[in-house]
Coordinates of C-alpha atoms in Angstrom, one line a residue:
X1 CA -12.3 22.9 70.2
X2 CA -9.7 22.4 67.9
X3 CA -12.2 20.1 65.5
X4 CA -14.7 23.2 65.5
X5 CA -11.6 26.0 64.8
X6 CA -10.5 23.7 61.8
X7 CA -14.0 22.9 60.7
X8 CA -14.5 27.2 60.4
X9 CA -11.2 27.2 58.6
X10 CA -12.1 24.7 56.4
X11 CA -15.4 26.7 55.8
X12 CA -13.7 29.9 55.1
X13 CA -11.4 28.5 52.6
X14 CA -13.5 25.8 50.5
X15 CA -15.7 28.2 49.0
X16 CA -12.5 30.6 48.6
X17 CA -10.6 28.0 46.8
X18 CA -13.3 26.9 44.7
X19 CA -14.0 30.5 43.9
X20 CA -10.7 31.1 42.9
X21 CA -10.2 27.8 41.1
X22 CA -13.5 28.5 38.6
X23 CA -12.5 32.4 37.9
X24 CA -8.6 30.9 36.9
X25 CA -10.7 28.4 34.7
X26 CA -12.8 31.4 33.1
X27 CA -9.8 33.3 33.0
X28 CA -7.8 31.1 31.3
X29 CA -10.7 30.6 29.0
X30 CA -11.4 34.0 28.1
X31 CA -7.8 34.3 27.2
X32 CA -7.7 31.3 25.0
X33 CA -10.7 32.9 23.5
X34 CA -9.1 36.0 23.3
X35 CA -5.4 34.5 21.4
X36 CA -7.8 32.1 19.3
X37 CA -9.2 35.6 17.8
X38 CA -6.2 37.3 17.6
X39 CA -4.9 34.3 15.5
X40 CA -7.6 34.5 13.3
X41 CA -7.2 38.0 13.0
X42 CA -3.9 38.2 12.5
X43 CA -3.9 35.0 10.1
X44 CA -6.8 37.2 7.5
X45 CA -4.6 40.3 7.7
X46 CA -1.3 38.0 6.2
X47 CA -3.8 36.5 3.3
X48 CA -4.6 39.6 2.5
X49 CA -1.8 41.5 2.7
X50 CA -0.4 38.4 0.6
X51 CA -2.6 39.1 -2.2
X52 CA -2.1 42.6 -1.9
X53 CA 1.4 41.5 -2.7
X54 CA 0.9 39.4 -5.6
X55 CA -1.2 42.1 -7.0
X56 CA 1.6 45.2 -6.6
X57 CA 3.8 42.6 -7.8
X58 CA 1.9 41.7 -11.1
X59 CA 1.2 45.5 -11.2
X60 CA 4.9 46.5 -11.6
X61 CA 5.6 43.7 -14.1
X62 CA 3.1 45.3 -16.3
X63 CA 4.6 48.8 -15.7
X64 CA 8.1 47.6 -16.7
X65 CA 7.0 45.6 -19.6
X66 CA 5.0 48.9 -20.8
X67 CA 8.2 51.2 -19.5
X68 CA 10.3 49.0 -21.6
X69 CA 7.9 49.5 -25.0
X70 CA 8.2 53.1 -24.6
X71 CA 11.6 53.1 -23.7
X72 CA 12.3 51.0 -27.7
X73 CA 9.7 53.7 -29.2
X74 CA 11.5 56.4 -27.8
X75 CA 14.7 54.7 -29.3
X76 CA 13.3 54.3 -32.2
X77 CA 11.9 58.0 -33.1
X78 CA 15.3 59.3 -31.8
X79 CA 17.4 57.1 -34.6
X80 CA 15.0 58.6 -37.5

């Protein structure tokens, strides 16, 4: 009796923990899946927000070098 109660236990709770044990594995899976394109995402949006950058930055050199030029021409026509 007791062999045949444990061996119905044991049936219920195999499949259950093997169940269980494959949908953790998919689980974790799908979230290292998941991360691994959030990384990847996240990693394109920083290159190009860093070249973004490095444009705005070249951009504003350019408007102070040509803000500077005005700024001696303006000099200039006002000491005529």
């Amino acid at each position: 009796m007791e062999l045949t109660r444990l061996y119905g236990t044991a049936e219920i709770l195999v499949p259950l923990l093997l169940f269980l044990a494959v949908s953790l594995r998919k689980f974790r899976t799908g979230m290292q899946a998941s991360w691994k394109e959030e990384a990847e995402a996240y990693r394109s949006k920083v290159e190009r927000q860093s070249e973004e950058l490095a444009d705005l930055r070249r951009e504003v050199r350019e408007l102070r070098r040509e803000n500077a030029q005005l700024r001696d021409q303006i000099t200039e026509l006002l000491n005529r």
